[in-house]
Coordinates of C-alpha atoms and ligand atoms in Angstrom, one line a residue:
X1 CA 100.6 132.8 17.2
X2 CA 98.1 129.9 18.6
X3 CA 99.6 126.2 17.7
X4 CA 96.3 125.4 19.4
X5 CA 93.3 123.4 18.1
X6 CA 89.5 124.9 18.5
X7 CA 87.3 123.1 20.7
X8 CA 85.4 121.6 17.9
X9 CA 88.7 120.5 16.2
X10 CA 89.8 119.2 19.1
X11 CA 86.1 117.0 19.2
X12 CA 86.8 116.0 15.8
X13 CA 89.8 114.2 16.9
X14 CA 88.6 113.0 19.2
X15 CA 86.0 111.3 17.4
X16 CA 88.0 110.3 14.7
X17 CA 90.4 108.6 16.9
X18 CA 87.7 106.5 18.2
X19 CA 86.8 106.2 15.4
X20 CA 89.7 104.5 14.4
X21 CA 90.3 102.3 17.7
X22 CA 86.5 100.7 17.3
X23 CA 85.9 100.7 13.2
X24 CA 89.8 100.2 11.7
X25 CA 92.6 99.8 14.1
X26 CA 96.1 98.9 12.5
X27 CA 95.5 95.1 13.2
X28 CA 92.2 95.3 10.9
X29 CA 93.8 97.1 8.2
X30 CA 96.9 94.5 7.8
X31 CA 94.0 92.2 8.2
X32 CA 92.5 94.0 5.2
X33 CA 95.6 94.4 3.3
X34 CA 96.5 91.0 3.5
X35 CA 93.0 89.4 1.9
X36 CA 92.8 92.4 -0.5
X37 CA 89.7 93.4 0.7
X38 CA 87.7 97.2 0.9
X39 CA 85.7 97.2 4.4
X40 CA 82.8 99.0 2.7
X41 CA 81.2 99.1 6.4
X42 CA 83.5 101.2 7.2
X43 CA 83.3 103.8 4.2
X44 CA 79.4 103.7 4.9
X45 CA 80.2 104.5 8.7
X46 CA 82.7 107.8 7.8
X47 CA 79.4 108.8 5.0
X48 CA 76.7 108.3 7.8
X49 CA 79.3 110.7 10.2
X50 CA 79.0 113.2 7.4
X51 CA 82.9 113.1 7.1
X52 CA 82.9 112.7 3.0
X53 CA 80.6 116.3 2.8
X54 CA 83.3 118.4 5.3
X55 CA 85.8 119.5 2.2
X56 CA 82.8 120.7 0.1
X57 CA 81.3 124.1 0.4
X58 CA 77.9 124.5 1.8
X59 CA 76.2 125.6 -1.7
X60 CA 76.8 121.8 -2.4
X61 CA 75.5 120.5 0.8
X62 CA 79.2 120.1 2.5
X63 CA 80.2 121.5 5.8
X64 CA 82.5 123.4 4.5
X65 CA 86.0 122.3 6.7
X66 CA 88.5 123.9 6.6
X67 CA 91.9 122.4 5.6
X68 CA 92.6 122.3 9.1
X69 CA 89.8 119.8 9.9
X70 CA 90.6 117.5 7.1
X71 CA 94.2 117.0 7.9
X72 CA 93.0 116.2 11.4
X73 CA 90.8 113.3 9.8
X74 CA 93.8 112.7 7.9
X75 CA 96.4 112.4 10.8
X76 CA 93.5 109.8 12.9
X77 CA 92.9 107.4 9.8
X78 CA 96.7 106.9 9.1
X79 CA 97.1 105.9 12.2
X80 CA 95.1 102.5 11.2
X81 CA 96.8 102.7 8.1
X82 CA 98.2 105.0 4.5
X83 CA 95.4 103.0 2.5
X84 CA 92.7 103.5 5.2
X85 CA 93.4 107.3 5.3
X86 CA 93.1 107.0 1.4
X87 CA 89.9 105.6 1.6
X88 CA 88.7 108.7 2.9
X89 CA 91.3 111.6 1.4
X90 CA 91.8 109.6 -1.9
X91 CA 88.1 110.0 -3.1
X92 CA 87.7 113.9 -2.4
X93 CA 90.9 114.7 -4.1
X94 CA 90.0 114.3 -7.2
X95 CA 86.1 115.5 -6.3
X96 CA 87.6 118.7 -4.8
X97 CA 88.7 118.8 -8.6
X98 CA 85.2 117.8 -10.0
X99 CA 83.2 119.9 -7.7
X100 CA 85.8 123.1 -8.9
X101 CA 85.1 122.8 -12.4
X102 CA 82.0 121.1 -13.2
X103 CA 79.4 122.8 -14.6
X104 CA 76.2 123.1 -12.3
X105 CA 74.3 120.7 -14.1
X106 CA 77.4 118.7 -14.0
X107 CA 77.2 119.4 -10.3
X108 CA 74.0 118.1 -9.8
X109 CA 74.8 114.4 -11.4
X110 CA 78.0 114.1 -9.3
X111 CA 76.4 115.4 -6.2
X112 CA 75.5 112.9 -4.0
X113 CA 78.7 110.9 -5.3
X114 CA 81.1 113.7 -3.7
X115 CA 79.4 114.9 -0.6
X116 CA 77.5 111.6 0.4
X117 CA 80.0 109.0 -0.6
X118 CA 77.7 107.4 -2.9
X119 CA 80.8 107.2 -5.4
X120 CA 84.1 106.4 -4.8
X121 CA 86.4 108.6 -7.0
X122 CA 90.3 108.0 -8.4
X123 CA 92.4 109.9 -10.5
X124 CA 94.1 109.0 -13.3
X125 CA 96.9 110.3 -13.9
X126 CA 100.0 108.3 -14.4
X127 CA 100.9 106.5 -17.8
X128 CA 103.7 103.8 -18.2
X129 CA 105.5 106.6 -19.8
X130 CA 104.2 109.3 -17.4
X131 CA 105.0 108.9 -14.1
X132 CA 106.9 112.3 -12.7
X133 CA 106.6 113.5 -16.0
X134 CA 102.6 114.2 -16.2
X135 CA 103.2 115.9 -19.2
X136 CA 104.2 112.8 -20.8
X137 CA 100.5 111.2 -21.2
X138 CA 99.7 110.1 -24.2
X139 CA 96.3 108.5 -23.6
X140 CA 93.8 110.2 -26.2
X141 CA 90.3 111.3 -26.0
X142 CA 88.9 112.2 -29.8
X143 CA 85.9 113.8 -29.9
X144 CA 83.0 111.4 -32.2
X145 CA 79.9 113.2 -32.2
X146 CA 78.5 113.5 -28.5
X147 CA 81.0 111.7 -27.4
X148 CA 84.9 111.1 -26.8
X149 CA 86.6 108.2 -28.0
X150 CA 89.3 106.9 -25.5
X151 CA 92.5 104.7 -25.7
X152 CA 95.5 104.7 -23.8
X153 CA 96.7 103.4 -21.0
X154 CA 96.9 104.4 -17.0
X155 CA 99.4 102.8 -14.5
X156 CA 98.5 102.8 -10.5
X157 CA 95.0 103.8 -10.3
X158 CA 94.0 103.8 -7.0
X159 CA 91.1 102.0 -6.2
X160 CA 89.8 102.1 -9.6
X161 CA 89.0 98.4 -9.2
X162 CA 86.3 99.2 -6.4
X163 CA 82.5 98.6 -7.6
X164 CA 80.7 101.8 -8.2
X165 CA 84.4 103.5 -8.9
X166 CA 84.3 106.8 -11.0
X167 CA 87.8 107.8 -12.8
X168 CA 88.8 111.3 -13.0
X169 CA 90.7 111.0 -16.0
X170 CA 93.6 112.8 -17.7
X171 CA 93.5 112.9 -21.3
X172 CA 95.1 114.5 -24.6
X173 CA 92.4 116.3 -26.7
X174 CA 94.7 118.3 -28.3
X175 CA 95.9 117.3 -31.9
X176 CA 99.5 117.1 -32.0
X177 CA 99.7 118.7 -28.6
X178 CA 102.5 117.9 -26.5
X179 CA 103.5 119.3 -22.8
X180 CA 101.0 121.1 -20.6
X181 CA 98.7 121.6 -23.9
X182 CA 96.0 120.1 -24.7
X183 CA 94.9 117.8 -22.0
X184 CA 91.4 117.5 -20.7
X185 CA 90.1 116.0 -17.7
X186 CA 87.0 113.3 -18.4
X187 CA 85.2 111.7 -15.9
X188 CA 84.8 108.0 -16.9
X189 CA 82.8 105.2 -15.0
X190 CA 85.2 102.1 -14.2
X191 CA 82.6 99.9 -15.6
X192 CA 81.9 101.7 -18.8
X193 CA 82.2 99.2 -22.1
X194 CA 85.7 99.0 -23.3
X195 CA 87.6 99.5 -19.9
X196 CA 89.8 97.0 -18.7
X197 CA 91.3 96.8 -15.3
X198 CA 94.1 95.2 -13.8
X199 CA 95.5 94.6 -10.1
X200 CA 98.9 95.5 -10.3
X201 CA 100.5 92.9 -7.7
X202 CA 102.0 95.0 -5.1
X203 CA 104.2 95.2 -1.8
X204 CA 101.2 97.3 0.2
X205 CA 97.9 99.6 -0.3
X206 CA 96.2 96.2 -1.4
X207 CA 92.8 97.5 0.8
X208 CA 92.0 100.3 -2.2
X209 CA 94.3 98.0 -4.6
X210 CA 96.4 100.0 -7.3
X211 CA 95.5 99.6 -10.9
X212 CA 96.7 99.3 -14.5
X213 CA 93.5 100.4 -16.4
X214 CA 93.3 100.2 -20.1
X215 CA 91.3 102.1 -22.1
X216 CA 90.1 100.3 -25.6
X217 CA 87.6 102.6 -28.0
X218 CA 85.9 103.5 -24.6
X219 CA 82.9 105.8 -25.6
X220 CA 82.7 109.0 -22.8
X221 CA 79.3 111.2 -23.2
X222 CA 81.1 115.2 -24.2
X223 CA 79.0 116.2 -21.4
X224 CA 81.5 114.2 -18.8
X225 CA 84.3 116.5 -19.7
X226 CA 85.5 118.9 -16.5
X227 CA 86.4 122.2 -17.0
X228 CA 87.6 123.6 -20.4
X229 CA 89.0 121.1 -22.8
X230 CA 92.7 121.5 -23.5
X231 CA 92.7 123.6 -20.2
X232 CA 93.4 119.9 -18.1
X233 CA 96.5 120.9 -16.6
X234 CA 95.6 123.9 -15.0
X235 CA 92.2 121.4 -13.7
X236 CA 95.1 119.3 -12.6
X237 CA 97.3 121.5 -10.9
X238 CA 94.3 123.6 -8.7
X239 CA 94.2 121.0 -6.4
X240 CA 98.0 119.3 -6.1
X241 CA 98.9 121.5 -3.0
X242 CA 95.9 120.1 -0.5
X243 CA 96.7 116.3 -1.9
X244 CA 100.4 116.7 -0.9
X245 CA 98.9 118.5 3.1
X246 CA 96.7 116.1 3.3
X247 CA 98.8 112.6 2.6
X248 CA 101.5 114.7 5.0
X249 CA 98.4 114.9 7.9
X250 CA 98.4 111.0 6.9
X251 CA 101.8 110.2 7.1
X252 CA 101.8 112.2 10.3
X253 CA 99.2 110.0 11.7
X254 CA 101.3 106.3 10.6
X255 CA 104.5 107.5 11.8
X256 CA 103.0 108.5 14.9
X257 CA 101.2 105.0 15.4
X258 CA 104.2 103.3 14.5
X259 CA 106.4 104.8 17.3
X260 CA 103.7 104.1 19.9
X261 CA 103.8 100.9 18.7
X262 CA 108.1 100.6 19.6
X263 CA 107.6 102.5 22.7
X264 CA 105.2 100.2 24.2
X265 CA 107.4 97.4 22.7
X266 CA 110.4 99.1 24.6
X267 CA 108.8 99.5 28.1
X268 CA 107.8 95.5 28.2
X269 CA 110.4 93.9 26.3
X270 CA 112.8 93.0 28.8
X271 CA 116.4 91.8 28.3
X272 CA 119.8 91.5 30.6
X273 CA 116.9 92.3 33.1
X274 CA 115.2 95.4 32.5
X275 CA 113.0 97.1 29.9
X276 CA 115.2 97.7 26.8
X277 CA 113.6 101.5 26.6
X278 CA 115.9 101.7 29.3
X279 CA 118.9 101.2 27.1
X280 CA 120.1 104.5 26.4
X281 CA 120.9 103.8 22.6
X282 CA 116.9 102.6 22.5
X283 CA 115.6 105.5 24.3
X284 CA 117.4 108.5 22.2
X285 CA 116.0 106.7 19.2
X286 CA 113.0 106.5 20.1
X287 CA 113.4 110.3 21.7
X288 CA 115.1 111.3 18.2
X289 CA 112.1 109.9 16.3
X290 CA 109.6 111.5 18.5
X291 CA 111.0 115.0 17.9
X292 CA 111.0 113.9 13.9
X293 CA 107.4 113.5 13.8
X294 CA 106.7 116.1 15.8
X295 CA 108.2 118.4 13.1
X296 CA 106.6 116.9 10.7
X297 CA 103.5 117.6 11.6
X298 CA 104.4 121.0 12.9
X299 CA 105.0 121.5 9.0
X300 CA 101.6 119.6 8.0
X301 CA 99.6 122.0 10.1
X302 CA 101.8 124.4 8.7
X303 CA 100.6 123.9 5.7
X304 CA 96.9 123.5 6.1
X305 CA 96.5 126.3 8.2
X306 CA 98.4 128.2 5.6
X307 CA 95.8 126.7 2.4
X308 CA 92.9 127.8 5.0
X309 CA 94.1 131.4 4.8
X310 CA 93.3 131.0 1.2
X311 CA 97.2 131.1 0.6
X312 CA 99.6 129.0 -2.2
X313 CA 101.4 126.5 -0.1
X314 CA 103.7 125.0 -2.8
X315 CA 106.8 125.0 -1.1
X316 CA 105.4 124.4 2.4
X317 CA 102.9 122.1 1.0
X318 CA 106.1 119.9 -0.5
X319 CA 108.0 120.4 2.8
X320 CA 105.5 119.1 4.5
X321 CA 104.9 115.9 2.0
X322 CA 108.9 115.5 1.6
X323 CA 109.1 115.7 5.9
X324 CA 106.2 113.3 6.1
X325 CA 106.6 110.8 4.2
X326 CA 110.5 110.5 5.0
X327 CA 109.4 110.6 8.7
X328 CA 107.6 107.5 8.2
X329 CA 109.8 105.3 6.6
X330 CA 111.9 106.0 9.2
X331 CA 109.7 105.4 12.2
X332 CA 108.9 101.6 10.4
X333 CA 112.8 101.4 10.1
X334 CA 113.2 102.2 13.8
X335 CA 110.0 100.0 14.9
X336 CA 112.0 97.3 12.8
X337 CA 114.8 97.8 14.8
X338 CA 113.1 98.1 18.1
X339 CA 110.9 95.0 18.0
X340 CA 113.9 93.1 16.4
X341 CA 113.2 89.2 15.5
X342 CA 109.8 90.0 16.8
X343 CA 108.2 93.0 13.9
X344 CA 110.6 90.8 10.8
X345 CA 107.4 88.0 11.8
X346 CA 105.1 88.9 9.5
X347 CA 102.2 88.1 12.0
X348 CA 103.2 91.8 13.5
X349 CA 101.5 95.1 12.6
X350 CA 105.2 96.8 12.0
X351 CA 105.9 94.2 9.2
X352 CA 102.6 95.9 8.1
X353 CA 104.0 99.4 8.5
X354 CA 107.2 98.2 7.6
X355 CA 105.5 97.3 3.8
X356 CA 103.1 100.7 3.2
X357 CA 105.5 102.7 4.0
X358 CA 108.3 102.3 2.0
X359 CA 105.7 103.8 -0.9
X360 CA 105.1 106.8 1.0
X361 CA 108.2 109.0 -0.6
X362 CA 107.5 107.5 -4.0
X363 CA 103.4 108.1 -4.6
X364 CA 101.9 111.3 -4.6
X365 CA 104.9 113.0 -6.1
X366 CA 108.1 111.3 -5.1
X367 CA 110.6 112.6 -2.5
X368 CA 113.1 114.2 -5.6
X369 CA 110.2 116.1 -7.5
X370 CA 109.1 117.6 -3.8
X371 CA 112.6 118.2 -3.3
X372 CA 112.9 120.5 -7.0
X373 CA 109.9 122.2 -6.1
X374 CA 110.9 123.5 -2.2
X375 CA 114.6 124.2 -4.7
X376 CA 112.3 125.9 -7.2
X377 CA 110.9 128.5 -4.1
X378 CA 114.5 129.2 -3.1
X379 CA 115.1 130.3 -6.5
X380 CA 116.7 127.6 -7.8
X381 CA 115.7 125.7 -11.6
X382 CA 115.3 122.1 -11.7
X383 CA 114.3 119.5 -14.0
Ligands
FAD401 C1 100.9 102.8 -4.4 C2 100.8 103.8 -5.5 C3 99.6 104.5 -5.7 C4 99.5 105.4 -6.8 N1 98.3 106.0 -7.1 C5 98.2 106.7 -8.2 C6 96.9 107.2 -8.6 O1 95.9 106.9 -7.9 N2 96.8 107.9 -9.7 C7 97.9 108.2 -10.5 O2 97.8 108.9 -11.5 N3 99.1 107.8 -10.1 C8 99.3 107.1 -9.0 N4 100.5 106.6 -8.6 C9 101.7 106.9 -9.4 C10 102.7 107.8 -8.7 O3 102.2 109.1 -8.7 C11 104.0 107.7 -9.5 O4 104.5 106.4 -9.1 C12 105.0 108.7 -9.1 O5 104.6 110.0 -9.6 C13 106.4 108.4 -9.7 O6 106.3 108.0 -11.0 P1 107.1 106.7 -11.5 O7 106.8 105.6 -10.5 O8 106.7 106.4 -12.9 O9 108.6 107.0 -11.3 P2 109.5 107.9 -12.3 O10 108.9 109.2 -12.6 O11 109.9 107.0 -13.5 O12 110.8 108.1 -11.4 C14 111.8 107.2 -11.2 C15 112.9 107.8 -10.3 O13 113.4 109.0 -11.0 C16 113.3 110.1 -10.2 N5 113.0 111.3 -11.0 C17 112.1 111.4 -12.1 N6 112.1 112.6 -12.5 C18 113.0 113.4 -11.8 C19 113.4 114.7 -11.8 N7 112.9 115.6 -12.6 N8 114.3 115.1 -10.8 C20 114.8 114.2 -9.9 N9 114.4 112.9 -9.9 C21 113.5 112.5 -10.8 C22 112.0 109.8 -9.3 O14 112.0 110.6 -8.1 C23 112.3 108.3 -9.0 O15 113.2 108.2 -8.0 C24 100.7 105.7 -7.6 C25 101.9 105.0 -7.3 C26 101.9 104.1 -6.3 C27 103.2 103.4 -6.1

């Protein structure tokens, strides 16, 4: 057993975290946040590192990381921020999808958009209808000729709204299919005739912004469907267990920052005369949350090393997500707590954390539906 990193992985953190301390620290990103604005300068830094090739294979011109590596980038970008680690994760999840399925002349369109971050990429998944229940979507894709005729409606797109955006989209193709049948995934340009999008006002994540987008007669060439039509939910589901690793190496990374953040509070905060880390009730929580995180991302790594072995992580993976994200809202809780009168100013970074993180149990598959699936491994059937 080796809870060791490689020297290269080790380098890789390094420079990521270096990254993060010169390009996006936590004050830029609340910064960011609060001005709704995408630093593209720093997407164009993490594409001229080579970061947005490391999750493809080498066939495609990637670098072929591992799990392993990418939860690492993970882990350093959420410590500026969730959206900020987004920025990076949230374009490759769904082109870890594309690059699966596509055909290779599909391949060689979308190309450069995966592995050199010429595109950013979202998913659309959710419907007002269809949130847990993804088997609820009703948005319809009827096939016209060459192409596919789509209305509906999507809820919380992330960064759909960005320029250039291209939307992985879930869609019924099926006649009268209901449930896992007949869905299809397209892949749709935001700005393609017919699409309408809307900011949905929001608490946090306003840096990648999340989306209603509406879909009105919009015309999608055949030849942009991925994979099989009416085979979209086995598309879907091939790549849910590194999304839920990944946003845990991201969580990871937040909660982590977040407590550093109240520990250095605690050692120069001084009241009744000395530092109030040196209240005892002060110093087991922070000692408490410590050990919380560190299991949290004993279970991210966990996980990743497990999906680098080439093995299902469905359970683990959810552990990991459910651990995570809980772990975070309660590090911003503590880091409340901690910096008192002080982080409720909304001038301070843990206000900051404080607002993204209270979304961390909800997107990505909420805290219950991880919780039915780590009941579903022991056995158990939920709904
Ligand atoms: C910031 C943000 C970004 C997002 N980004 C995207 C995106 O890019 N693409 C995308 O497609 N979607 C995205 N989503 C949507 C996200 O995946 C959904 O919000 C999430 O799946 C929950 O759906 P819902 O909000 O409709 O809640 P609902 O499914 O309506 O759930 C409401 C409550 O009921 C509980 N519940 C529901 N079903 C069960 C069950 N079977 N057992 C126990 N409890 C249950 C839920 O846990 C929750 O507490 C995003 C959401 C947010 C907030």
């Amino acid at each position: 057993m080796d809870f060791g990193l490689t020297a290269e992985q080790e380098t890789l953190q390094k420079v990521a975290r270096s990254f993060v301390a010169k390009h996006c620290p936590a004050t830029k990103a609340k910064e960011w946040d609060e001005k709704n604005e995408f630093p593209s300068e720093v997407w164009d830094l993490m594409a001229e590192l080579g970061w947005f090739g490391l999750p493809y294979p080498l066939e495609l011109g990637g670098t072929d990381g591992t799990p392993i590596e990418l939860t690492i980038l993970a882990e350093e970008l959420g410590r500026s921020s969730l959206d900020m680690a987004m920025s990076y994760i949230g374009t490759f999840i769904p082109g870890l999808t594309l690059s699966k399925w596509a055909s290779s002349e599909q391949l060689s369109r979308l190309r450069d958009g995966l592995v050199e971050g010429k595109h950013r990429f979202a998913m659309a998944i959710s419907e007002p209808d269809a949130g847990s229940d993804a088997w609820a979507i009703r948005t319809r894709a009827r096939r016209d000729g060459d192409d596919y005729v789509v209305n509906g409606r999507k809820m919380w797109c992330t960064g759909a709204g960005l320029p250039g955006a291209k939307i992985a989209t879930y869609v019924r193709t099926g006649e009268g299919a209901t449930g896992r049948e007949g869905l299809s995934l397209l892949v749709i340009d935001a700005d393609t005739p017919g699409i309408e999008i809307h900011r949905i006002p929001t608490l946090a994540r306003h840096i990648l912004g999340t989306n209603e987008v509406i879909f009105d007669d919009v015309r999608v060439p055949a030849a942009d469907l991925i994979g099989p039509e009416g085979e979209g939910w086995r598309v879907m589901m091939s790549n849910l267990e590194i999304e839920r690793v990944l946003m845990s190496g991201a969580y990871v990374g937040a909660a982590q920052a977040t407590l550093d953040d109240a520990l250095k509070y605690s050692k120069e905060r001084v009241q009744f005369g000395r530092p109030i880390g040196t209240f005892q009730s002060v110093a087991h929580d922070l000692a408490d949350m410590q050990t919380e995180i560190d299991a949290a991302r004993l279970l991210a790594y966990r996980a990743a090393w497990t999906l680098s072995q080439g093995r299902p992580v469905t359970t683990h993976g959810s552990m990991a997500k459910l651990k995570g994200s809980e772990t975070y809202v309660a590090a911003a809780r503590l880091g409340m707590q901690v910096l008192a009168g002080y982080g409720f100013a909304t001038e301070s970074v843990m206000s900051f954390r404080w607002r993204e993180a209270i979304v961390a149990p909800i997107s990505a598959g909420t805290s219950q539906i991880q919780r039915n699936m780590i009941a579903r491994g022991l056995g158990l059937k939920t709904y």
